[in-house]
PDB file of C-alpha atoms and ligand atoms in Angstrom:
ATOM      1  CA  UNK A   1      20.872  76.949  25.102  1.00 88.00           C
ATOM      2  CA  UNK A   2      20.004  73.866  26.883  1.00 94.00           C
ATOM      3  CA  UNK A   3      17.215  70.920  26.087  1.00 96.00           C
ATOM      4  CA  UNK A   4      14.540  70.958  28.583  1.00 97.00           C
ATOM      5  CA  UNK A   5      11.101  69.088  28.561  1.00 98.00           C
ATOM      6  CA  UNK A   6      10.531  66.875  25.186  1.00 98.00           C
ATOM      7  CA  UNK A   7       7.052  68.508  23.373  1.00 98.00           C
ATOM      8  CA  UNK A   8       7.128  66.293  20.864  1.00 96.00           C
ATOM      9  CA  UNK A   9       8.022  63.766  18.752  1.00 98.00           C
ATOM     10  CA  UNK A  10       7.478  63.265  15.018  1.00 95.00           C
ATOM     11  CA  UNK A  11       8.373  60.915  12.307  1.00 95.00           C
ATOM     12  CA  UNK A  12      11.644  62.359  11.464  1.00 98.00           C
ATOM     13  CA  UNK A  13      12.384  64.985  14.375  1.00 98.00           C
ATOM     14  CA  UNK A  14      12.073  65.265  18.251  1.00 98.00           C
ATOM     15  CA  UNK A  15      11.028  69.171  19.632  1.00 98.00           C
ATOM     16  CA  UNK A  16      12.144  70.272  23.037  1.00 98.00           C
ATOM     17  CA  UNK A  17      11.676  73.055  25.094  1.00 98.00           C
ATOM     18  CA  UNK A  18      14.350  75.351  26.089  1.00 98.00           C
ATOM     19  CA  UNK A  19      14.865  78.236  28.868  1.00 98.00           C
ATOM     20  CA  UNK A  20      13.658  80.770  26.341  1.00 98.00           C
ATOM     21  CA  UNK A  21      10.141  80.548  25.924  1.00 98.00           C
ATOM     22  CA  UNK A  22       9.956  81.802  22.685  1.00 98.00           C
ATOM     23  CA  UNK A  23      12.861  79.553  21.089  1.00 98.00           C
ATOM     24  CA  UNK A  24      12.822  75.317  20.865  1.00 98.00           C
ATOM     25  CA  UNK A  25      15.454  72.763  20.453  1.00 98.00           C
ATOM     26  CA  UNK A  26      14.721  70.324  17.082  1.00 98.00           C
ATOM     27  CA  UNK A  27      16.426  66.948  17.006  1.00 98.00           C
ATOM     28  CA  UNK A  28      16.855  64.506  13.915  1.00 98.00           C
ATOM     29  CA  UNK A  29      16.348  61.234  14.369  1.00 98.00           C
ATOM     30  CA  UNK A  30      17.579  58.294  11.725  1.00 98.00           C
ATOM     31  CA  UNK A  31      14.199  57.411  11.429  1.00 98.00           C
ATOM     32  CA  UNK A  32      12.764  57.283   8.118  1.00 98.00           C
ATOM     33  CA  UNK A  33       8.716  56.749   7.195  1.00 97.00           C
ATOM     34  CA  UNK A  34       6.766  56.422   4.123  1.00 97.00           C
ATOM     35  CA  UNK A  35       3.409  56.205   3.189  1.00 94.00           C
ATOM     36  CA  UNK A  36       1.898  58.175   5.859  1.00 92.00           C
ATOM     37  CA  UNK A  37       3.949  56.036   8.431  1.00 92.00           C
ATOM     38  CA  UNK A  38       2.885  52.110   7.085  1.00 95.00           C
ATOM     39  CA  UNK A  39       6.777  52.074   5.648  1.00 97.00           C
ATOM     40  CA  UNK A  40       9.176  52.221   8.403  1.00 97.00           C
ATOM     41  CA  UNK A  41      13.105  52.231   8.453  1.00 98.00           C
ATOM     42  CA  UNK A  42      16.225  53.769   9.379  1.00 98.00           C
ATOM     43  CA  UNK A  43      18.386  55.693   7.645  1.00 98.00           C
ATOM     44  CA  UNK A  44      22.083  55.545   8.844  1.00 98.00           C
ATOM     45  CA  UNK A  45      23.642  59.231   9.655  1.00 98.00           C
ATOM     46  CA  UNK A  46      20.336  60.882   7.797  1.00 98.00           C
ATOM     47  CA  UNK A  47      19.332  62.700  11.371  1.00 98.00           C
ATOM     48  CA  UNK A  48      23.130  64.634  10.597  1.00 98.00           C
ATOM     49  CA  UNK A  49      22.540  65.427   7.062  1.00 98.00           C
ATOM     50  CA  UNK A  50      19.007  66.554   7.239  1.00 98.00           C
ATOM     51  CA  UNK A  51      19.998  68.974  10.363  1.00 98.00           C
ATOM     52  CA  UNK A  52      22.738  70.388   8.184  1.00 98.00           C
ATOM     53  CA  UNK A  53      21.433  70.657   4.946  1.00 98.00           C
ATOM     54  CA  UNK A  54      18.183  72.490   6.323  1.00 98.00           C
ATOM     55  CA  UNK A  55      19.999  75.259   8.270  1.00 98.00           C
ATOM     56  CA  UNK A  56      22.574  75.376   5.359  1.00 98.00           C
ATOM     57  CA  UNK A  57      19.417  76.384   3.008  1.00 98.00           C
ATOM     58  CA  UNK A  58      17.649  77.913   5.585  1.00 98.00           C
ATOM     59  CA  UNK A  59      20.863  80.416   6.233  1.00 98.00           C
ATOM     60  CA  UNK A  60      20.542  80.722   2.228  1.00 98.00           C
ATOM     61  CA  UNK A  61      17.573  81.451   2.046  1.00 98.00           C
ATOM     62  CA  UNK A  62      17.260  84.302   4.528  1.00 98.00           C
ATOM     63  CA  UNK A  63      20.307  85.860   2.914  1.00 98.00           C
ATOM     64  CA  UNK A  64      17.830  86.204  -0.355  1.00 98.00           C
ATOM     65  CA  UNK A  65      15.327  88.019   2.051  1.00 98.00           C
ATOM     66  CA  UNK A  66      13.315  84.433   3.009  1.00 98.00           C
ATOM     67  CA  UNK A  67      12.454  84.646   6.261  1.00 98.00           C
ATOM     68  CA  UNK A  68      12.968  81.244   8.234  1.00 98.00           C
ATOM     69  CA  UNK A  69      12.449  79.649  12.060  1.00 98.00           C
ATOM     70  CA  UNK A  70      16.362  79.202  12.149  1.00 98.00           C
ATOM     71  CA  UNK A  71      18.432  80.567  14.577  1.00 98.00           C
ATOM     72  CA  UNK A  72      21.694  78.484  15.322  1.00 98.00           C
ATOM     73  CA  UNK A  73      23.349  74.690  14.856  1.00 98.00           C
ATOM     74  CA  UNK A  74      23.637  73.833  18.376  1.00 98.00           C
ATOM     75  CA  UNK A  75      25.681  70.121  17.269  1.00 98.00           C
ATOM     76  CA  UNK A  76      25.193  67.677  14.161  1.00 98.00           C
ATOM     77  CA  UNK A  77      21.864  66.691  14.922  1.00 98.00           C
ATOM     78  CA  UNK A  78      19.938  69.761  17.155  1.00 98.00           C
ATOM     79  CA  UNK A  79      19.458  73.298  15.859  1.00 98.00           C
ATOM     80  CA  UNK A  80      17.702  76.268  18.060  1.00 98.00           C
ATOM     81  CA  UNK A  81      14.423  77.459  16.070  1.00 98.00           C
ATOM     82  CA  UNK A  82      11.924  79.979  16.869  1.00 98.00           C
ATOM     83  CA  UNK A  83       8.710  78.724  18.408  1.00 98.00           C
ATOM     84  CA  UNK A  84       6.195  79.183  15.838  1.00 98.00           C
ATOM     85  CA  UNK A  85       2.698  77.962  15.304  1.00 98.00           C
ATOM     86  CA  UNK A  86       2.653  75.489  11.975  1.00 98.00           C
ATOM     87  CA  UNK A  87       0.084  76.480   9.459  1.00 98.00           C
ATOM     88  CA  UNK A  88      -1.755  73.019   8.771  1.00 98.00           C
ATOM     89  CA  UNK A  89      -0.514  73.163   5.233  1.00 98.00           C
ATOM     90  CA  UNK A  90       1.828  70.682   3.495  1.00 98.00           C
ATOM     91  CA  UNK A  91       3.006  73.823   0.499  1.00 98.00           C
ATOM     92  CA  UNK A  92       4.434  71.255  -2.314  1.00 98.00           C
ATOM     93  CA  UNK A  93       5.435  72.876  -4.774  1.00 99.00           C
ATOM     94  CA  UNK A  94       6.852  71.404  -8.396  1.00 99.00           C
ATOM     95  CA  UNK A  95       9.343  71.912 -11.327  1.00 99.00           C
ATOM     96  CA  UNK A  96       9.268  68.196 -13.203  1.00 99.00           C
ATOM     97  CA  UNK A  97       5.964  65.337 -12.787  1.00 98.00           C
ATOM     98  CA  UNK A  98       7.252  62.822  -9.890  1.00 98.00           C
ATOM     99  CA  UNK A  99       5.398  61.069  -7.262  1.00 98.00           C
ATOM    100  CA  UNK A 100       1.566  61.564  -6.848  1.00 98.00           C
ATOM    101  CA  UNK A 101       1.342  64.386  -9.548  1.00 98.00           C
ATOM    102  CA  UNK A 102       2.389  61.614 -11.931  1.00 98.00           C
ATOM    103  CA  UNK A 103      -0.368  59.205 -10.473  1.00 98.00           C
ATOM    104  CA  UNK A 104      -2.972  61.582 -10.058  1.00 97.00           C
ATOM    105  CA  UNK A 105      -3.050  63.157 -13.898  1.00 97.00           C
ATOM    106  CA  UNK A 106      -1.515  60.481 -16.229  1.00 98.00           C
ATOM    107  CA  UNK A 107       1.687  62.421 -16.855  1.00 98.00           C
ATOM    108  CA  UNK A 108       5.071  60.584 -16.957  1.00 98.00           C
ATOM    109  CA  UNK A 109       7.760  61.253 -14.266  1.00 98.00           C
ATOM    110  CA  UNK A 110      10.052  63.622 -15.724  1.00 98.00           C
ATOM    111  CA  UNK A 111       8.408  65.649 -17.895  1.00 98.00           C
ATOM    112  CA  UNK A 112       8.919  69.061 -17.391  1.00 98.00           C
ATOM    113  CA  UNK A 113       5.977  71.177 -16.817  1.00 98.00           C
ATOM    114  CA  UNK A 114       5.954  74.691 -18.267  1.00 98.00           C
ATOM    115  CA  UNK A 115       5.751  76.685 -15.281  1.00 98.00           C
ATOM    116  CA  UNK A 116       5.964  75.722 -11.580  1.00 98.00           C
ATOM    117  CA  UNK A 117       3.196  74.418  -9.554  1.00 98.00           C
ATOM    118  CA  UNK A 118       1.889  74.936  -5.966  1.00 98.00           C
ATOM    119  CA  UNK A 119      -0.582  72.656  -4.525  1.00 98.00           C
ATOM    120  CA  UNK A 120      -1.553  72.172  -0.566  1.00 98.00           C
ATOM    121  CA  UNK A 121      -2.507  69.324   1.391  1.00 98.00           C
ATOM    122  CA  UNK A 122      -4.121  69.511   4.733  1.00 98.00           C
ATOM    123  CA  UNK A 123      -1.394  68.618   7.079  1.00 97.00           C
ATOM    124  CA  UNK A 124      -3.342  65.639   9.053  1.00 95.00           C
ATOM    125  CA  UNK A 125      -2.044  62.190   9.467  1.00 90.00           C
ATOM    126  CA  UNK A 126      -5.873  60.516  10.640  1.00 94.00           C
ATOM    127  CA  UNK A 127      -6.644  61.604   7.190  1.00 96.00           C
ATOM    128  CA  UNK A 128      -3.528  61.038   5.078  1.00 93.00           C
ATOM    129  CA  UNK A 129      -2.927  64.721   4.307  1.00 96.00           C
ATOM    130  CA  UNK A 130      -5.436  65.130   1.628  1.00 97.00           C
ATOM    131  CA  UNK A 131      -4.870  67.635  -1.115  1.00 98.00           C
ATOM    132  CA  UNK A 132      -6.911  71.093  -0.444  1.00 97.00           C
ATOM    133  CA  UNK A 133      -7.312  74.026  -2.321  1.00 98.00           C
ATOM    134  CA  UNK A 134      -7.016  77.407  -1.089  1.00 98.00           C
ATOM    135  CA  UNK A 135     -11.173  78.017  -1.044  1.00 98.00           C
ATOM    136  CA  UNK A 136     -10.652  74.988   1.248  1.00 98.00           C
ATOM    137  CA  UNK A 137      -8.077  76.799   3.618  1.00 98.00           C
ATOM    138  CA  UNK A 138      -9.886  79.378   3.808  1.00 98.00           C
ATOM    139  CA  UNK A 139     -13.612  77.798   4.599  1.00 98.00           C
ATOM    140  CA  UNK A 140     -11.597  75.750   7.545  1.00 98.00           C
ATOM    141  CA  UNK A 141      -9.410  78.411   8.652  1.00 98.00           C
ATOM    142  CA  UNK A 142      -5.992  77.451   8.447  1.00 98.00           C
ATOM    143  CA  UNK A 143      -4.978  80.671   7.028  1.00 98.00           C
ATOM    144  CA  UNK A 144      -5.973  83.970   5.767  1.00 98.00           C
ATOM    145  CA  UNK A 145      -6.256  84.759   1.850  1.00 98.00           C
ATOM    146  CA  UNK A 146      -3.408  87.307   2.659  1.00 98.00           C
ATOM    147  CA  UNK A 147      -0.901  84.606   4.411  1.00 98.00           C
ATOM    148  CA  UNK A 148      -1.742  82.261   1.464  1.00 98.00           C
ATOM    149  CA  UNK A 149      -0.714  84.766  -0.855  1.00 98.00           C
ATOM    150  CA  UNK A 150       2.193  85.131   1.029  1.00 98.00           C
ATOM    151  CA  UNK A 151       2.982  81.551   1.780  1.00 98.00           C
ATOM    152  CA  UNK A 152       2.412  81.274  -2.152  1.00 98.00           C
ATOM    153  CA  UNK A 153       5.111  83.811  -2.646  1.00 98.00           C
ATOM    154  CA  UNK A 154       7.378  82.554  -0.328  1.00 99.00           C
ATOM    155  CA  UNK A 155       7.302  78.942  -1.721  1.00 99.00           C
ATOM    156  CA  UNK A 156       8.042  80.153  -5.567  1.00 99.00           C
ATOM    157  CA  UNK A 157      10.657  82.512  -4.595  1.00 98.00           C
ATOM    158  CA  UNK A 158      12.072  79.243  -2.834  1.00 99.00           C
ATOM    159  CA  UNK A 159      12.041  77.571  -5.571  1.00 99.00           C
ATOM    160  CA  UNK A 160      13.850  80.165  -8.234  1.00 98.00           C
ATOM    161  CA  UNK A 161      16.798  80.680  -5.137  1.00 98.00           C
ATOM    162  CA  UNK A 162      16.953  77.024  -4.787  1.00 98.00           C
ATOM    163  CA  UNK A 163      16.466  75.630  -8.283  1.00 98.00           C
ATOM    164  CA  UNK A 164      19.267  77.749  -8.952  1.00 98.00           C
ATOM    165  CA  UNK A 165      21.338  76.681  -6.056  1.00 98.00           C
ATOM    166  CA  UNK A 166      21.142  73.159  -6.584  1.00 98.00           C
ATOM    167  CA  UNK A 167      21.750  73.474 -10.857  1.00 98.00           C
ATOM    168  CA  UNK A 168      24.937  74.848  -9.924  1.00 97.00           C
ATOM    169  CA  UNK A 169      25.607  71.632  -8.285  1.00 97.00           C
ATOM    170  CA  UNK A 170      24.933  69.307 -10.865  1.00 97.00           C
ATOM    171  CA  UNK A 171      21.599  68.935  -8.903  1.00 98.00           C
ATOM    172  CA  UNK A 172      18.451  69.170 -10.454  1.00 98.00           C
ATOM    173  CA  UNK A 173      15.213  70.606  -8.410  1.00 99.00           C
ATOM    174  CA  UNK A 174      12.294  68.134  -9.011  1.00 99.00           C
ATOM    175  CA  UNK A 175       9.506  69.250  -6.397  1.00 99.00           C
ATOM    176  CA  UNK A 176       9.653  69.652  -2.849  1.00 99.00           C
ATOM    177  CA  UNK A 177       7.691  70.229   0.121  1.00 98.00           C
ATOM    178  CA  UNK A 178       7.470  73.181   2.472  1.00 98.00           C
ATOM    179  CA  UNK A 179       5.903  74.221   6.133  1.00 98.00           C
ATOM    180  CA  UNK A 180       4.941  77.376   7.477  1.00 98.00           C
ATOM    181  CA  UNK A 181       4.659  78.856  10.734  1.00 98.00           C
ATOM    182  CA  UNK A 182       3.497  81.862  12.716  1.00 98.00           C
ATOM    183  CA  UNK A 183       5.450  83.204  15.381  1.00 98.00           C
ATOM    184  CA  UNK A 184       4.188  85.075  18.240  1.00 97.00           C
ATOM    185  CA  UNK A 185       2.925  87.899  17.028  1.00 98.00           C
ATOM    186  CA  UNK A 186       1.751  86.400  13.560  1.00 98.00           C
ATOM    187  CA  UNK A 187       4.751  86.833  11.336  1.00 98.00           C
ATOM    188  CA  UNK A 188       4.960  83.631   8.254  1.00 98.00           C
ATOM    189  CA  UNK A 189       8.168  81.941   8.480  1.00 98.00           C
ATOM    190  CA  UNK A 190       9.716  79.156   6.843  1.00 99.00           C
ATOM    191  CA  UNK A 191       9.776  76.263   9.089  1.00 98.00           C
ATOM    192  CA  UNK A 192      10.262  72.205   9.317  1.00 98.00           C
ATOM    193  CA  UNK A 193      13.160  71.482   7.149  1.00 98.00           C
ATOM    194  CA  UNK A 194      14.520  71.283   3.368  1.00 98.00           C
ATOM    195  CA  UNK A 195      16.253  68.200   3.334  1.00 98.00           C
ATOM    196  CA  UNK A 196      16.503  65.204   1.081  1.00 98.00           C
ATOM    197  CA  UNK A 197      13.318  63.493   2.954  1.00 98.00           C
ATOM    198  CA  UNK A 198      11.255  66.463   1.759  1.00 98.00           C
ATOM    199  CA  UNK A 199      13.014  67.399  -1.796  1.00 98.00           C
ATOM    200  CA  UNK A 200      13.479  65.530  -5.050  1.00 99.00           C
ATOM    201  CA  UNK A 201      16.542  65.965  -6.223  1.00 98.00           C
ATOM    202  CA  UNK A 202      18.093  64.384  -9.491  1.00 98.00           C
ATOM    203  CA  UNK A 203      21.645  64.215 -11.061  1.00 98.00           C
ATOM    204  CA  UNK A 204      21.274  66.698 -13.760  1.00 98.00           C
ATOM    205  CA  UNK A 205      23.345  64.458 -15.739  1.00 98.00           C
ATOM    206  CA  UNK A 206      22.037  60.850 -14.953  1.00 98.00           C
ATOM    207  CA  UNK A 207      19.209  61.698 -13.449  1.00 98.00           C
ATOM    208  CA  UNK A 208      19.411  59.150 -10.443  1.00 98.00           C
ATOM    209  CA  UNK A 209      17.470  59.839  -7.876  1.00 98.00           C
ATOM    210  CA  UNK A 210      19.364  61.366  -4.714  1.00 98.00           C
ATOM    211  CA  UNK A 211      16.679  61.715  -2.082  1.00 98.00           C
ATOM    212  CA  UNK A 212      14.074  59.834  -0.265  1.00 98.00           C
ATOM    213  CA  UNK A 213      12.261  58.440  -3.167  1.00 98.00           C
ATOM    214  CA  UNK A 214      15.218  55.737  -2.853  1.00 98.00           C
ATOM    215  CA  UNK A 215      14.135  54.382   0.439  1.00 98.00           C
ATOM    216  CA  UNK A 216      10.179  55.237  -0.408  1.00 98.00           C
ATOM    217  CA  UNK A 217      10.605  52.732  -3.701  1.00 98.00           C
ATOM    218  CA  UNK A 218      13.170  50.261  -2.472  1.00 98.00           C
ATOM    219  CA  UNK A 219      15.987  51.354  -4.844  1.00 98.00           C
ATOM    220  CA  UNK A 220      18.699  50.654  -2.602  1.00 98.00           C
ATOM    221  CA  UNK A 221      22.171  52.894  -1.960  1.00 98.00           C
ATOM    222  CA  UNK A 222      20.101  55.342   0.155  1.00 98.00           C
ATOM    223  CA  UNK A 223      22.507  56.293   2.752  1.00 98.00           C
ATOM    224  CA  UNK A 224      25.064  56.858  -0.782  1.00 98.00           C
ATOM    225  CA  UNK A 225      22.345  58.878  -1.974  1.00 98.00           C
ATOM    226  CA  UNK A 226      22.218  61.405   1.194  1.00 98.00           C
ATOM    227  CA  UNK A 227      26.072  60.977   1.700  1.00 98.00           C
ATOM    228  CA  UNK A 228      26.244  62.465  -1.867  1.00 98.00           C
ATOM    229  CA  UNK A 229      23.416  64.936  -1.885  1.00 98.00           C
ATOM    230  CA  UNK A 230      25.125  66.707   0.965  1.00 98.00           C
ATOM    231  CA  UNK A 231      29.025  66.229  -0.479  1.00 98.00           C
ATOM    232  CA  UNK A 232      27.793  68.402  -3.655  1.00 97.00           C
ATOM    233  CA  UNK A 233      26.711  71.097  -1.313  1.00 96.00           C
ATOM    234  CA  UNK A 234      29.485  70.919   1.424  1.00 95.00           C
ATOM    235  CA  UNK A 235      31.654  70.947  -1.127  1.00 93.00           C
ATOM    236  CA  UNK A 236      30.488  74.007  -2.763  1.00 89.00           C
ATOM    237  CA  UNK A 237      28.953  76.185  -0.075  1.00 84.00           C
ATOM    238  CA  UNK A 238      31.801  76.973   1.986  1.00 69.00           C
TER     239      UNK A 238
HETATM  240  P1  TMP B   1       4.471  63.582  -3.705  1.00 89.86           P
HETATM  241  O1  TMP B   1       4.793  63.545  -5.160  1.00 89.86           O
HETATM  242  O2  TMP B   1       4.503  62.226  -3.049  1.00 89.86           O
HETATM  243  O3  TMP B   1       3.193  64.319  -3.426  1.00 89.86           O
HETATM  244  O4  TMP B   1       5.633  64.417  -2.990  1.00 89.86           O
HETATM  245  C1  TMP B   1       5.918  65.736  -3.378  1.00 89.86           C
HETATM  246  C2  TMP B   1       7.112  66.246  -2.596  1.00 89.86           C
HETATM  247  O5  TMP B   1       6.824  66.373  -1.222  1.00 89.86           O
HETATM  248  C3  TMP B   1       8.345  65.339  -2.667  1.00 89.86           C
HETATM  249  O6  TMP B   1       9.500  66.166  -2.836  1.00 89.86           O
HETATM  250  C4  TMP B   1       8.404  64.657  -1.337  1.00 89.86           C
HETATM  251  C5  TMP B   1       7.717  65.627  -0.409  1.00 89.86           C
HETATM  252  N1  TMP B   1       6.928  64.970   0.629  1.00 89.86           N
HETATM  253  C6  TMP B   1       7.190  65.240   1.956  1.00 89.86           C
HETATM  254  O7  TMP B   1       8.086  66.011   2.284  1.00 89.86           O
HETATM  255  N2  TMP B   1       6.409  64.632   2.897  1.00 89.86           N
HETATM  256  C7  TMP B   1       5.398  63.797   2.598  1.00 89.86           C
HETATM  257  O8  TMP B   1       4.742  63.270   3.502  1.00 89.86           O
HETATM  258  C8  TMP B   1       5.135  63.532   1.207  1.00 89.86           C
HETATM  259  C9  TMP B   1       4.034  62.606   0.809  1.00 89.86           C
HETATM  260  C10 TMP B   1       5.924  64.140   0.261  1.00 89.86           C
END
C-alpha cells in the first residue's frame, strides 16, 4: 500500500489516497492545537505515539466486537484505514468532571459522576464545535435516530472495554472523545483516533495528568507525559 495524492490535512493528521479506492493512508504529525486552533505547538515524537496507541486500542477494541476504520500499521507514523464518511459528531463521552463539563455546570474536576455521560458537539471549526443534542442531529441531519442509538452504544461499550483496560494499568479513564464514520455502504465504524490528544487519562495513584490537558494548560513535561502514557501500555499489551 502506497501514499498517493494528499486529501487532506488536519490539525493533528495528514489523509492520503491510496491505489485502493476504498482504503486511505493517515499520517501523524507532531503538531499539537488547542482551543479550536488559537494554541499552537509541537509535540516531540507525539505523531509516533498517537499512531500506535490508536491502532493498539483500535485492534482492542474490535477483538471485544467494536467495529473500527483500522486495517494495518504501515510504519510509526501512517496506518491504512477504511475510507469512511465522518458523521459530523464530536461523541465525548465522560467518567470523572474535567475540562468544559467542569466550566459549564459548577462541578469540580474530579468528582466522579454516578454514571457515565455522552454528550455531542457539532463537529465544525467556523463555529467552535458547539454542543448539540440528539433532537439537534436529527433536525440537521447528521445522522439517523437509529445510528445515534448505535453510535451511543458504541461509545459506552468503549468506555467499559477501555476504562477497564487502562485501570489495569494504573491508568485512570477520565473522559474522552470519539468519531464516527460510514463506510460505503453505510456501516458505523469507529474512526479518527484514541490517543492521549483525545483522552484524559490520570495516574490512578497520583492523579497527574498524562495527556493533552498538559500542553492545553501549560503544565509542562508533556512529551514525559505521552512517553509514559504509552510505556504503561507497551509494557503490558504485548
Ligand atoms: P472537554 O472537557 O474540553 O470538552 O474535552 C472532553 C474530551 O474530549 C477530552 O478528553 C479531550 C477531548 N477533546 C478532543 O479530543 N478534541 C477537542 O477538540 C476537544 C475540545 C476535546
Amino acid at each position: 500500500m502506497t501514499k498517493g495524492e494528499q486529501l487532506y490535512e488536519g490539525k493533528a493528521k495528514k489523509v492520503f489516497s491510496t491505489e485502493d479506492p476504498e482504503l486511505l493512508i493517515v499520517s501523524y504529525k507532531d503538531d499539537a492545537t488547542a482551543f479550536n486552533g488559537l494554541k499552537k505547538g509541537t509535540i516531540q515524537g507525539k505523531g509516533v505515539i498517537n499512531n500506535r496507541m490508536s491502532n493498539m486500542l483500535m485492534k482492542y477494541l474490535e477483538t471485544k466486537g467494536i467495529p473500527t476504520h483500522y486495517v494495518e500499521e504501515l510504519n510509526d507514523r501512517d496506518t491504512v484505514v477504511k475510507k469512511v464518511s465522518i458523521v459530523p459528531l464530536e461523541v465525548i463521552v465522560r467518567n470523572i468532571a474535567a475540562g468544559s463539563f467542569s466550566k459549564h455546570y459548577g462541578v469540580e474536576e474530579g468528582v466522579v459522576f454516578k454514571s457515565p455521560t455522552v454528550e455531542f458537539s457539532y463537529k465544525n471549526d467556523d463555529l467552535g464545535d458547539p454542543l448539540l443534542n440528539t433532537y439537534h442531529a436529527l433536525a440537521l441531519g447528521l445522522a439517523t435516530e437509529e445510528e445515534i442509538k448505535l453510535i451511543e452504544k458504541y461509545a459506552f461499550g468503549v468506555n467499559d472495554i477501555l476504562s477497564d483496560l487502562w485501570r489495569k494499568y494504573g491508568v485512570i479513564l477520565v473522559d474522552f472523545k470519539l468519531e464516527f464514520g460510514r463506510l460505503s455502504d453505510g456501516t458505523i465504524v469507529l474512526a479518527d483516533e484514541i490517543s492521549p490528544d483525545t483522552c484524559r487519562l490520570w495516574d490512578s495513584e497520583t492523579k497527574e495528568k498524562l495527556d493533552k490537558d498538559r500542553f492545553r494548560r501549560d503544565l509542562g513535561g508533556v512529551e514525559e507525559a505521552y512517553n509514559e502514557i504509552m510505556s504503561r501500555l507497551e509494557e503490558n499489551m504485548k
